[in-house]
PDB file of C-alpha atoms in Angstrom:
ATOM      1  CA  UNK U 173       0.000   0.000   0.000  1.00  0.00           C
ATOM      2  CA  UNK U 174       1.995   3.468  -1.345  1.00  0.00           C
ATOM      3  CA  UNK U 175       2.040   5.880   1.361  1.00  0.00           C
ATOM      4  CA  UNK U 176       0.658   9.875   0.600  1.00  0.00           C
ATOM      5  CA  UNK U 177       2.516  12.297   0.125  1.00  0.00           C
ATOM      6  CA  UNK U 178       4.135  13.715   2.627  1.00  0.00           C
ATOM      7  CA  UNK U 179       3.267  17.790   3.456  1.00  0.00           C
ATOM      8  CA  UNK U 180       5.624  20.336   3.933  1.00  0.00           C
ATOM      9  CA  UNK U 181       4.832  22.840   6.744  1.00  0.00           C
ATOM     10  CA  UNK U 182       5.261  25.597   4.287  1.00  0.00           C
ATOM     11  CA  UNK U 183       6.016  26.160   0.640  1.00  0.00           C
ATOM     12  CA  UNK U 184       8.319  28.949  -0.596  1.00  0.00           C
ATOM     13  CA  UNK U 185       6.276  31.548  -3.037  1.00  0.00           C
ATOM     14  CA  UNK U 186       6.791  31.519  -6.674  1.00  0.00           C
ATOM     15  CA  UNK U 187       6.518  34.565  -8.681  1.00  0.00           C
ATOM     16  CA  UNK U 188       5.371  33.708 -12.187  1.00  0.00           C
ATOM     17  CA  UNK U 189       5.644  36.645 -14.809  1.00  0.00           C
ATOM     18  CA  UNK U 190       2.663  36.912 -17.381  1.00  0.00           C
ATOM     19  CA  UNK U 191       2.930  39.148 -20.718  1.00  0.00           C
ATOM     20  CA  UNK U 192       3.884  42.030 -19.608  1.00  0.00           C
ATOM     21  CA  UNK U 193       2.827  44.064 -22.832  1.00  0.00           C
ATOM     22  CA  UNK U 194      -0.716  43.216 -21.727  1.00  0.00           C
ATOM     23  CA  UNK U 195      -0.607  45.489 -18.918  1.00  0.00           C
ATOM     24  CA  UNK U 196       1.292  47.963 -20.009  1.00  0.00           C
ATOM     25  CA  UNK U 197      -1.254  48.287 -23.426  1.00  0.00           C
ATOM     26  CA  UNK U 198      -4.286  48.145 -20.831  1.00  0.00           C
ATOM     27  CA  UNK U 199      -2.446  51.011 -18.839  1.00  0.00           C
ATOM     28  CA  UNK U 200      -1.805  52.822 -21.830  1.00  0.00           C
ATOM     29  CA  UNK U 201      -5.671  52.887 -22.399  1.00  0.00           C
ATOM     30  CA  UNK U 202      -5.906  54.816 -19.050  1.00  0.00           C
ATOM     31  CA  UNK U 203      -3.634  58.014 -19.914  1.00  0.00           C
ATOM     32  CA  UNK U 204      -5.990  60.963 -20.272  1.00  0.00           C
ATOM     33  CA  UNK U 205      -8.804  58.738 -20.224  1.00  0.00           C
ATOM     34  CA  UNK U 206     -11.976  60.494 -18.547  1.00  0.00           C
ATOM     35  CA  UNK U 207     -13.552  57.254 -17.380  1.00  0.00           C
ATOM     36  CA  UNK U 208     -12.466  56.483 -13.766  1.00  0.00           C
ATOM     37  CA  UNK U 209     -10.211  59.220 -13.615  1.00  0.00           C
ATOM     38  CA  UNK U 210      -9.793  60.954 -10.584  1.00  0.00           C
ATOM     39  CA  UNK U 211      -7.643  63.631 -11.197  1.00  0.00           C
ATOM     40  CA  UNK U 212      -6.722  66.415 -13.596  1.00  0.00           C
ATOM     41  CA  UNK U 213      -4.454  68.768 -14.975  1.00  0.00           C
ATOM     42  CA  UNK U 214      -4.791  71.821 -17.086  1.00  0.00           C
ATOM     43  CA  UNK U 215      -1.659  72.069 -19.239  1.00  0.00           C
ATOM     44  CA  UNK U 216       0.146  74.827 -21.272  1.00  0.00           C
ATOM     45  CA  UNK U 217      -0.788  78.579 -22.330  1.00  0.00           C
ATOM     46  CA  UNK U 218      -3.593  76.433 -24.775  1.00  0.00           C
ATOM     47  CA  UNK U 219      -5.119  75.125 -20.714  1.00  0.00           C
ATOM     48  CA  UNK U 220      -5.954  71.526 -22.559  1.00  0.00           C
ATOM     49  CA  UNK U 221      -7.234  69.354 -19.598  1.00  0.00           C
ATOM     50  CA  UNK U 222      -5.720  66.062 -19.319  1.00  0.00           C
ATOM     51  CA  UNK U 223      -7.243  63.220 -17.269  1.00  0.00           C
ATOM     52  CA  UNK U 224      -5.374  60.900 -14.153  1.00  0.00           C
ATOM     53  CA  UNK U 225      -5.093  58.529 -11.829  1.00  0.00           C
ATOM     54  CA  UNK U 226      -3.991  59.462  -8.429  1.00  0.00           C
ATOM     55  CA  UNK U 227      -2.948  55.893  -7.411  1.00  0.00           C
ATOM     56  CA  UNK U 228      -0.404  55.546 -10.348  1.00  0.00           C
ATOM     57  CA  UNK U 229       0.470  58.935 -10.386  1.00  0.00           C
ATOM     58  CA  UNK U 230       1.182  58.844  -6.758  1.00  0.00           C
ATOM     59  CA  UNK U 231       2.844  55.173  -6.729  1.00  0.00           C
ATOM     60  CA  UNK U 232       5.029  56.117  -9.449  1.00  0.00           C
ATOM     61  CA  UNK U 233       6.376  59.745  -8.874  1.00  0.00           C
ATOM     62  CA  UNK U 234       7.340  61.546  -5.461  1.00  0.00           C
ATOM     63  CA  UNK U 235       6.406  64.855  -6.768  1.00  0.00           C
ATOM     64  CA  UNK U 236       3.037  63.855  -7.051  1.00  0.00           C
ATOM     65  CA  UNK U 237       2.200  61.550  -4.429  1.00  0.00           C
ATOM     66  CA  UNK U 238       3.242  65.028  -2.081  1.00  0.00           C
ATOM     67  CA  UNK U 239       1.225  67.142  -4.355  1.00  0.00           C
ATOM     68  CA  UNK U 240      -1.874  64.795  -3.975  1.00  0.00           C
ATOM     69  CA  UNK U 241      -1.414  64.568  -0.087  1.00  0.00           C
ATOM     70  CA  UNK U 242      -0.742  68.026   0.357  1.00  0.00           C
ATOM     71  CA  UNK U 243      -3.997  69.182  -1.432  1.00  0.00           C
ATOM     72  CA  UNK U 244      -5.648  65.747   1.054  1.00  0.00           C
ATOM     73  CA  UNK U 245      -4.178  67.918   3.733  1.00  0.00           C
ATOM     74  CA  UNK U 246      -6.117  71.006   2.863  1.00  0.00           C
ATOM     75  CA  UNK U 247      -8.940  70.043   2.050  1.00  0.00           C
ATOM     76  CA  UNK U 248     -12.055  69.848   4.274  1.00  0.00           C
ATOM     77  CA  UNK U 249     -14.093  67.082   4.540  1.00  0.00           C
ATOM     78  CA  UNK U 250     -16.731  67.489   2.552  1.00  0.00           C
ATOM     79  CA  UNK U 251     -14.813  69.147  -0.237  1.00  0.00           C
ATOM     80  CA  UNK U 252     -14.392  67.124  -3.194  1.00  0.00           C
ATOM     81  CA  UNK U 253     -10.793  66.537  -4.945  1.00  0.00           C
ATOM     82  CA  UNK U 254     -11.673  67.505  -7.668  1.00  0.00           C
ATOM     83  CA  UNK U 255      -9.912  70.498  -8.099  1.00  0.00           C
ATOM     84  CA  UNK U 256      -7.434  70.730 -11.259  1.00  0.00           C
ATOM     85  CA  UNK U 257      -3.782  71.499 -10.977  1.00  0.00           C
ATOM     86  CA  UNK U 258      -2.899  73.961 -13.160  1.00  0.00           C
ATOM     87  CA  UNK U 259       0.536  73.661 -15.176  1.00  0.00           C
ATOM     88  CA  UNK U 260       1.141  76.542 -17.090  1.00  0.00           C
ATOM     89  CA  UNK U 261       5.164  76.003 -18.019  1.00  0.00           C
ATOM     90  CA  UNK U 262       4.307  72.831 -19.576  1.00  0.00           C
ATOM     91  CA  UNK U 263       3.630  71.575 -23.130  1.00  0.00           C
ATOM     92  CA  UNK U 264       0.650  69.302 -23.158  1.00  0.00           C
ATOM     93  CA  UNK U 265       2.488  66.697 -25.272  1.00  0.00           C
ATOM     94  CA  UNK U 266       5.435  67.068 -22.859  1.00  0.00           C
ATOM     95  CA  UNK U 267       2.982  66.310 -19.797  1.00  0.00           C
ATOM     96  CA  UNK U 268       1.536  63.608 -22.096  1.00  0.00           C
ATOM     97  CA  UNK U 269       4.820  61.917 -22.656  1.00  0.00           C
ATOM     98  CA  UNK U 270       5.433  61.939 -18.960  1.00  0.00           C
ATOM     99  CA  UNK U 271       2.179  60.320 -18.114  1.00  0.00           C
ATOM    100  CA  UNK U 272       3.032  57.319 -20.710  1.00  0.00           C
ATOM    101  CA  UNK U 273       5.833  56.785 -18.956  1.00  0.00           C
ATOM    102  CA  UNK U 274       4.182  56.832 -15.865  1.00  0.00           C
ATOM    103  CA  UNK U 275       1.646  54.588 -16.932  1.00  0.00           C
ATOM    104  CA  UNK U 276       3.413  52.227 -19.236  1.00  0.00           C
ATOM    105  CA  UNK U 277       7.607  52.584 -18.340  1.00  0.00           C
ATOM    106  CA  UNK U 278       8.163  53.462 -22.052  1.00  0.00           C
ATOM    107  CA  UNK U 279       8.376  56.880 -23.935  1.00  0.00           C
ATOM    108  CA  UNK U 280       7.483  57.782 -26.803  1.00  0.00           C
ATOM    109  CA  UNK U 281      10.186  60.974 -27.975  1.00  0.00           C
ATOM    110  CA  UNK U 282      10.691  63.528 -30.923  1.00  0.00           C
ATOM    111  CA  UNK U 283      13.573  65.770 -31.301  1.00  0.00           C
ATOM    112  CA  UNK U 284      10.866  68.828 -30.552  1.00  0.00           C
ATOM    113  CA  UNK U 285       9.840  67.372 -27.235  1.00  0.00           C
ATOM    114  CA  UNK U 286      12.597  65.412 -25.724  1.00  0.00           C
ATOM    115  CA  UNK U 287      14.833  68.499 -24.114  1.00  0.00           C
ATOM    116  CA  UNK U 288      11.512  69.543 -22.655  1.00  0.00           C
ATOM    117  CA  UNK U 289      10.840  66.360 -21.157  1.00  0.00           C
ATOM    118  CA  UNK U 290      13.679  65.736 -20.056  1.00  0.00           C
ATOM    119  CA  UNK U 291      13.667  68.859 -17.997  1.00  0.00           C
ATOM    120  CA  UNK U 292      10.161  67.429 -16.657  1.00  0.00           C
ATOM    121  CA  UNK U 293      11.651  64.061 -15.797  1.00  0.00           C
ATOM    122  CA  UNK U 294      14.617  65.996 -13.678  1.00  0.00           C
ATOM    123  CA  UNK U 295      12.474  68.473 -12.068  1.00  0.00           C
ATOM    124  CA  UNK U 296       9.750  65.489 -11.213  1.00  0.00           C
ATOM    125  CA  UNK U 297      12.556  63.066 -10.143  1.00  0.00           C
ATOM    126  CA  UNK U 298      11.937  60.367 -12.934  1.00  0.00           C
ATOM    127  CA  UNK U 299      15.551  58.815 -13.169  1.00  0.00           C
ATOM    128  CA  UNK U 300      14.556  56.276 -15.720  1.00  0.00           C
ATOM    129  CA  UNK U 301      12.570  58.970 -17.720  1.00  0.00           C
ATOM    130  CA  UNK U 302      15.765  61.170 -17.579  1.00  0.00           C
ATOM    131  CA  UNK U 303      17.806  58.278 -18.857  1.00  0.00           C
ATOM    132  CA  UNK U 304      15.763  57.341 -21.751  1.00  0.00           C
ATOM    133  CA  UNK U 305      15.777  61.212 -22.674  1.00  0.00           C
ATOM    134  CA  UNK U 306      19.866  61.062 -22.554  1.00  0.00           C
ATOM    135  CA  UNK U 307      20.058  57.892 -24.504  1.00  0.00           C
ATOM    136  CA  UNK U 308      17.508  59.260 -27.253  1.00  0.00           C
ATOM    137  CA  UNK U 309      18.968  63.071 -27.363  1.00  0.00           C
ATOM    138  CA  UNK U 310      22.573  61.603 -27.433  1.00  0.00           C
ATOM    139  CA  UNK U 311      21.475  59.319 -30.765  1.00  0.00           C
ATOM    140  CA  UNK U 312      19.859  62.594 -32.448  1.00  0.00           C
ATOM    141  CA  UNK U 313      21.942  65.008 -31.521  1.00  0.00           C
ATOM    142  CA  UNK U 314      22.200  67.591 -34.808  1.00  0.00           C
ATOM    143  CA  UNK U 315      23.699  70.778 -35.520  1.00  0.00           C
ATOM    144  CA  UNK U 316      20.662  72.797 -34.618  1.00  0.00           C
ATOM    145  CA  UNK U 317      20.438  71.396 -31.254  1.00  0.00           C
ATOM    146  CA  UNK U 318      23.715  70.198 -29.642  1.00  0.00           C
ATOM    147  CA  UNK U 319      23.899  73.660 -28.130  1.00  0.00           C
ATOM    148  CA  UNK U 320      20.639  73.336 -26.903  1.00  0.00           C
ATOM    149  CA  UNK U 321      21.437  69.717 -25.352  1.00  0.00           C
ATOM    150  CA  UNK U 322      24.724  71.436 -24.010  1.00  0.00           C
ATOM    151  CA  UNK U 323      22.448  74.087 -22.136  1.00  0.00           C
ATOM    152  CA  UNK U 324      20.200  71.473 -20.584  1.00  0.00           C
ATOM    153  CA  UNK U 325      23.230  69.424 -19.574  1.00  0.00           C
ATOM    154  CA  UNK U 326      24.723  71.863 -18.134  1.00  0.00           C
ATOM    155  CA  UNK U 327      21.744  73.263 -16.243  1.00  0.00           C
ATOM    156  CA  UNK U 328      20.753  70.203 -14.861  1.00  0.00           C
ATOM    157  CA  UNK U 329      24.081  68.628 -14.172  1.00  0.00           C
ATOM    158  CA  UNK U 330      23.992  66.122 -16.871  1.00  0.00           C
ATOM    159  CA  UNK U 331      27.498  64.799 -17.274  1.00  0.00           C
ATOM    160  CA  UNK U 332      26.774  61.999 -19.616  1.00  0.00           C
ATOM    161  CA  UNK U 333      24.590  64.332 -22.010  1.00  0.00           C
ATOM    162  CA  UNK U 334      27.345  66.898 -21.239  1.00  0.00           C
ATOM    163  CA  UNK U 335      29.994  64.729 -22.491  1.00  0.00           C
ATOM    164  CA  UNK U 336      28.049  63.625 -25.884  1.00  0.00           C
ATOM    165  CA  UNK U 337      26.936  66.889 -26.390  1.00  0.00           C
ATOM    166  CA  UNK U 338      30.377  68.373 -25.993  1.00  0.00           C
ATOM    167  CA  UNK U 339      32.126  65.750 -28.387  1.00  0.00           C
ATOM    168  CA  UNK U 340      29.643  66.322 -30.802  1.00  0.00           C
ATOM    169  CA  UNK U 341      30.321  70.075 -30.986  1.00  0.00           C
ATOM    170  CA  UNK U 342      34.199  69.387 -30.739  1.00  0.00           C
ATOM    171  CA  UNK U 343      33.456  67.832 -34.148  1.00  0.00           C
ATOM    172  CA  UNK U 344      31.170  70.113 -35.944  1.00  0.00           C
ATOM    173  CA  UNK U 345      32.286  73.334 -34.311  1.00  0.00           C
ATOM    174  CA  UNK U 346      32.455  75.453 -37.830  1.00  0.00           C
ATOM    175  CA  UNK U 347      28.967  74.554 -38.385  1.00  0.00           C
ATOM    176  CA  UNK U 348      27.383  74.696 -35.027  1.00  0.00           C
ATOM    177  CA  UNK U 349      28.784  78.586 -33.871  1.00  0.00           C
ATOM    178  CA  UNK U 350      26.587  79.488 -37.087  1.00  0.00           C
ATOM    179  CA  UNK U 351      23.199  78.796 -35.418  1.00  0.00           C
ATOM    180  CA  UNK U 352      21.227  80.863 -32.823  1.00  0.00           C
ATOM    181  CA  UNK U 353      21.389  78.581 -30.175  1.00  0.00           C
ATOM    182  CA  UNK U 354      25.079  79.398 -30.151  1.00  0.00           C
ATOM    183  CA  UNK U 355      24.365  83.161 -29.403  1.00  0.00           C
ATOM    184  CA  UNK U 356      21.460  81.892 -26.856  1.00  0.00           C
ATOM    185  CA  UNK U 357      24.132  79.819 -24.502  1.00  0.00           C
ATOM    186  CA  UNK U 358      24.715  81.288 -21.206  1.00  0.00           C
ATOM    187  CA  UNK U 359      27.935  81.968 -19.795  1.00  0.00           C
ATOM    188  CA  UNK U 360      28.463  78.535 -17.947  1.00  0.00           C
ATOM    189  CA  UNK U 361      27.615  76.638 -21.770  1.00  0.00           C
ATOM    190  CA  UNK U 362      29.896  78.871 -23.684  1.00  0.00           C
ATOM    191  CA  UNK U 363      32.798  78.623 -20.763  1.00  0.00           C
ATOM    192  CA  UNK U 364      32.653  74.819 -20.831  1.00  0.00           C
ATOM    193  CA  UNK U 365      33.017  74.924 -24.973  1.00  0.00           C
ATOM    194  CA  UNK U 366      35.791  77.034 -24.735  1.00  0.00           C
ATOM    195  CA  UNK U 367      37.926  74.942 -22.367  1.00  0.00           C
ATOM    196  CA  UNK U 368      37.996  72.456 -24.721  1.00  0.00           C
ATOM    197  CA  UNK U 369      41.135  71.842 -26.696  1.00  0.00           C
ATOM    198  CA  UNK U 370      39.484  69.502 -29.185  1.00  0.00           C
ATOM    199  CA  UNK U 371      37.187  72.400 -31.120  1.00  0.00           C
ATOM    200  CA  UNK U 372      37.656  71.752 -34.940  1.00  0.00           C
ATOM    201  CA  UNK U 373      37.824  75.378 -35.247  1.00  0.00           C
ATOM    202  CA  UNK U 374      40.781  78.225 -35.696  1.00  0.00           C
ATOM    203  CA  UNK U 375      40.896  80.678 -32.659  1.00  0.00           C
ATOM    204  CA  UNK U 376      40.068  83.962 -35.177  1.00  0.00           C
ATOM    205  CA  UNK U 377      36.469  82.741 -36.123  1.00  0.00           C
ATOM    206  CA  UNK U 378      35.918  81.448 -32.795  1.00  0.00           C
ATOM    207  CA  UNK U 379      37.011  85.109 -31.163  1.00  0.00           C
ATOM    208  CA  UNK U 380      34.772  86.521 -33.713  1.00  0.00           C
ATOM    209  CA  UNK U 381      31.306  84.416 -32.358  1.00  0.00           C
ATOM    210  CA  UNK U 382      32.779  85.053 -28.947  1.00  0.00           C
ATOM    211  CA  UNK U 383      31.852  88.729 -29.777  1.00  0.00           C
ATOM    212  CA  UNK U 384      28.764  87.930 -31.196  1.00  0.00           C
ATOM    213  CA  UNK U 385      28.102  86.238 -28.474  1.00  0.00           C
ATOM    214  CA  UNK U 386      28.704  89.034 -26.210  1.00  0.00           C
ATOM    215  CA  UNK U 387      26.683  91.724 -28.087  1.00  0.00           C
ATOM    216  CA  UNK U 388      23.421  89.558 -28.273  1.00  0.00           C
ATOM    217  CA  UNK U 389      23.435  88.420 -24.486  1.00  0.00           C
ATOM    218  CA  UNK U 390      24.520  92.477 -24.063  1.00  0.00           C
ATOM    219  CA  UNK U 391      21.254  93.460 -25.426  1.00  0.00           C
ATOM    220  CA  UNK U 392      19.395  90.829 -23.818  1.00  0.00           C
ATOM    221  CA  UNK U 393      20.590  90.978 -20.334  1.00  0.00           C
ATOM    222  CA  UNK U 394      21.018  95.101 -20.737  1.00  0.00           C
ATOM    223  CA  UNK U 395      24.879  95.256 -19.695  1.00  0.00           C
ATOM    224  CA  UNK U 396      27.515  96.631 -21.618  1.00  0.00           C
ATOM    225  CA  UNK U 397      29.453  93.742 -23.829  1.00  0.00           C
ATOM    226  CA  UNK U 398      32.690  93.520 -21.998  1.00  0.00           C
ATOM    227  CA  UNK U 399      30.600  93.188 -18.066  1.00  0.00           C
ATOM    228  CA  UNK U 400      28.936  90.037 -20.206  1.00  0.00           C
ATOM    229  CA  UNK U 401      31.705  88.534 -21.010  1.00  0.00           C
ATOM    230  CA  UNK U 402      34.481  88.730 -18.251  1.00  0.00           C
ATOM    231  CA  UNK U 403      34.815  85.498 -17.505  1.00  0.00           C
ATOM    232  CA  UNK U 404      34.149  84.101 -20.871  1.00  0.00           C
ATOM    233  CA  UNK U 405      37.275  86.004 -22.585  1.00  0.00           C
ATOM    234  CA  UNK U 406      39.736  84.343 -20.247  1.00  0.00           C
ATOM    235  CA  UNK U 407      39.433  81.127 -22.274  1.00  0.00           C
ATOM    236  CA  UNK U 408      39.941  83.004 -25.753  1.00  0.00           C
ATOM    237  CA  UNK U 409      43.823  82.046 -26.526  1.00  0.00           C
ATOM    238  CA  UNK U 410      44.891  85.278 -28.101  1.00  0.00           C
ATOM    239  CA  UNK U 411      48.844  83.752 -27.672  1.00  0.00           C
ATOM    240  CA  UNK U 412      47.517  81.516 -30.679  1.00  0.00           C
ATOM    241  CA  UNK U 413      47.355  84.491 -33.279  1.00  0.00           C
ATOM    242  CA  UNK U 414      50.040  85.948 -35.270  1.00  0.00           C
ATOM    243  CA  UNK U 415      50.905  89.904 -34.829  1.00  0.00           C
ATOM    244  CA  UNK U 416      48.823  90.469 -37.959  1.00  0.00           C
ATOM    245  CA  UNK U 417      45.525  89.034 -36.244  1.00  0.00           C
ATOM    246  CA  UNK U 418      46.694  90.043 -32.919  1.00  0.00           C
ATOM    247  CA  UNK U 419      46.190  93.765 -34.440  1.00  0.00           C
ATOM    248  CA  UNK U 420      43.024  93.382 -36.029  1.00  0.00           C
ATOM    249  CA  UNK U 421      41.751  92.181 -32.914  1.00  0.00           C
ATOM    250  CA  UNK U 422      43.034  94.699 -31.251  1.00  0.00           C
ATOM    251  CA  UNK U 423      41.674  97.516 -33.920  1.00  0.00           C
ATOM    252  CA  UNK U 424      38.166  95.849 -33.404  1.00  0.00           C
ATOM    253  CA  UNK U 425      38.359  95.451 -29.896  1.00  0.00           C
ATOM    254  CA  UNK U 426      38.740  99.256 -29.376  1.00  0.00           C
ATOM    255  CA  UNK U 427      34.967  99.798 -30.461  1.00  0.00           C
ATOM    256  CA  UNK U 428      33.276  97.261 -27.991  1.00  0.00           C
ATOM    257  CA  UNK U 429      35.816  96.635 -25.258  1.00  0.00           C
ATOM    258  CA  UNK U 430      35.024  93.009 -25.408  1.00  0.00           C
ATOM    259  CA  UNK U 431      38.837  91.948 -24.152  1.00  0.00           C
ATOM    260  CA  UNK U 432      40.422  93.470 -21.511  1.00  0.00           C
ATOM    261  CA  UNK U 433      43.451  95.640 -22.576  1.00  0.00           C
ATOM    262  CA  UNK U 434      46.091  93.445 -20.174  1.00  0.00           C
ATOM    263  CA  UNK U 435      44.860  90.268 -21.885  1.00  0.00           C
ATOM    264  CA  UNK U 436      46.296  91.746 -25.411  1.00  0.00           C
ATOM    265  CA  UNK U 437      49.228  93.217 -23.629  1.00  0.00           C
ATOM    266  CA  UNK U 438      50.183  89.692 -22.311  1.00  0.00           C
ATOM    267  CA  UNK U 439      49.622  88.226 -25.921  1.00  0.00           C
ATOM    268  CA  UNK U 440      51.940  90.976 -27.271  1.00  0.00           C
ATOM    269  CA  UNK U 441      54.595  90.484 -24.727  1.00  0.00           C
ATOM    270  CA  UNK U 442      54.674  86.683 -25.774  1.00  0.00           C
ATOM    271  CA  UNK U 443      55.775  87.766 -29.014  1.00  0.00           C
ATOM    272  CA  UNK U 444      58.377  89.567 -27.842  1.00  0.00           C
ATOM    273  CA  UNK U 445      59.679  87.251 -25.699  1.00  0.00           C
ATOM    274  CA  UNK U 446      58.235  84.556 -26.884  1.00  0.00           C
ATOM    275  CA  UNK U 447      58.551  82.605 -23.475  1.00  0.00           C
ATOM    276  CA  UNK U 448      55.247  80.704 -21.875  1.00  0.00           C
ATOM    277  CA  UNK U 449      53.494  81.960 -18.717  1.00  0.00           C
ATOM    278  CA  UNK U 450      53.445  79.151 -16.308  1.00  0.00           C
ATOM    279  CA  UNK U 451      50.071  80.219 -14.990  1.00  0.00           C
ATOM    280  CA  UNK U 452      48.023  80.320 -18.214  1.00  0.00           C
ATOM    281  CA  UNK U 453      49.843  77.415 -19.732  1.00  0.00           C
ATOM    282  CA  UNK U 454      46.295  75.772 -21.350  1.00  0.00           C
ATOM    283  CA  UNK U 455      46.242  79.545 -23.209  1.00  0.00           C
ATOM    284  CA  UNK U 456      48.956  78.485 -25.322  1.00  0.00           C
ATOM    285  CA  UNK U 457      47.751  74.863 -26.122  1.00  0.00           C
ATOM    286  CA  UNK U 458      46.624  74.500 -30.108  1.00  0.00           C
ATOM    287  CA  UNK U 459      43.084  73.419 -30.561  1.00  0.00           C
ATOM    288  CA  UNK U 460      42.761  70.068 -33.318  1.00  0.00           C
ATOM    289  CA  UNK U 461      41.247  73.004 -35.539  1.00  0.00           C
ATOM    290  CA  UNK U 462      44.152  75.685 -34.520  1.00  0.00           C
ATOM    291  CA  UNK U 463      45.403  76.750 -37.985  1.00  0.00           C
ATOM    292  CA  UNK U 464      49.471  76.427 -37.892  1.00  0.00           C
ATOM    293  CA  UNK U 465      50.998  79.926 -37.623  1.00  0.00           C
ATOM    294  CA  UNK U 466      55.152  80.388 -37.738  1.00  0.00           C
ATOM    295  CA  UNK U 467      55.718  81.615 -34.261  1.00  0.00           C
ATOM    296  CA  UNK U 468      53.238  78.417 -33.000  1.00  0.00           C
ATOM    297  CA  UNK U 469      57.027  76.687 -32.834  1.00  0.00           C
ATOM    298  CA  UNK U 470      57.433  77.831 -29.283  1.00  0.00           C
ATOM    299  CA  UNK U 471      54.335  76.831 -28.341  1.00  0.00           C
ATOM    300  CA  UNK U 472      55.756  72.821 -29.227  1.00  0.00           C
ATOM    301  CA  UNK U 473      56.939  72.033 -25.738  1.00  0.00           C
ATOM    302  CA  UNK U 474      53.311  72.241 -24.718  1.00  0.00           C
ATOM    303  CA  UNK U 475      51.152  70.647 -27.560  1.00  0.00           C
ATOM    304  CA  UNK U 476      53.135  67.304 -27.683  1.00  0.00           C
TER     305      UNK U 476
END
């Protein structure tokens, strides 16, 4: 006679994974979906009122599980929550690509909208969001926007978007200091460029945006061109140009004051003794796009 089986006291749990496109479809259904929504949002100068759930909202993002108890807080108790939270700053199709990925853990991202969402995702503590921005800005990075990626890196203390961003403009530099986002950077953006010695540029073209630079964010932030650009005309590497372009800078410079005379003084005095100051050592390093110049021979010690 065979004997049962015999019963363990307790049996470890399984976890068994089903399709997991079949939720994240259903959930997609939900996003700005009216029926059992609980929640809403009126987006953007148009005020389009999107439709949400406050229990995947609030499961899924800090920011809003403290906006959502916060306005529980308020509240009295017979006052319904059904008050919308208005979002001026934000594009509704930025606010609707944050709510897929809230919904559904996948984005779906254009070159118009991804900047702005990734802003969003930083500013609403979405990691993963901010990551698939990176990955996706970093792949379609062009000439029209690598400055613009540059700016948001460096606002939001993106060092991987920073780097790709950077290397990209390191290798179209000719073509990029053309566009408008160029004379849009602010001071940190255009000080990081700079600093590079890997700009696929020659110093006289780049001194020459420099000032364009200057007089646009003069007019914009209403202070004379050479307050603007103080700091940014340290990194210029006037020890790079021959006395001929050394002059014409100096000819030009005596109409908007964008260097500081001592700067050109120190240039000149290199060529006359054509011995390297210690301290600004990096000043006297070629760029890749530095065009070679006779007295550039001193300067060999350094750019080996």
């Amino acid at each position: 006679m065979s004997q049962a089986p015999t019963r363990t006291k307790s049996a470890a749990p399984v976890s068994l994974l089903g399709d997991s496109s079949c939720l994240s479809d259903a959930l997609r259904g939900l996003i700005d979906n009216p029926q059992f929504s609980d929640v809403t949002f009126v987006v953007g100068k148009e005020r389009q009122t999107i439709h949400a759930h406050r229990c995947i909202l609030a499961s899924r993002c800090k920011v809003f599980h403290g906006m959502f108890s916060q306005q529980l807080q308020e509240a009295n108790p017979s006052q319904e929550l059904q008050v919308p939270f208005i979002l001026a700053d934000m594009q509704p199709e930025v606010f609707l690509a944050m709510m897929e990925f809230l919904y559904t853990n996948s984005v779906t991202l254009n070159s118009i909208i991804a900047l702005e969402v990734l802003t969003s995702a930083v500013e609403y503590g979405l990691d993963d969001l901010r990551k698939l921005c990176v990955e996706f800005i970093s792949k379609t990075l062009t000439v029209e926007l690598a400055f613009e990626a540059l700016q948001a890196a460096v606002t939001y203390g993106q060092t991987d978007l920073r780097h790709k961003s950077l290397t990209f403009i390191e290798r179209f530099t000719q073509e990029i200091i053309k566009t408008q986002s160029f004379r849009e950077l602010s001071e940190m953006g255009l000080l990081c460029i700079l600093q590079s010695d890997r700009l696929t540029i020659d110093e006289v073209p780049l001194i020459q945006a420099v000032r364009e630079w200057a007089h646009v964010s003069s007019v914009v932030l209403d202070i004379p061109v050479y307050t603007v650009a103080l700091e940014v005309v340290r990194e210029l590497r006037l020890f790079l140009l021959s006395p001929e372009e050394l002059t014409s800078v100096e000819k030009e410079n005596s109409n908007d004051k964008l260097i500081p005379e001592s700067y050109i003084a120190q240039a000149w005095k290199f060529h006359a003794l054509k011995k390297i100051g210690e301290s600004q050592s990096h000043l006297f390093h070629r760029r890749k796009g530095t065009l070679l110049r006779e007295h550039h021979r001193y300067l060999e010690p350094l750019c080996k």
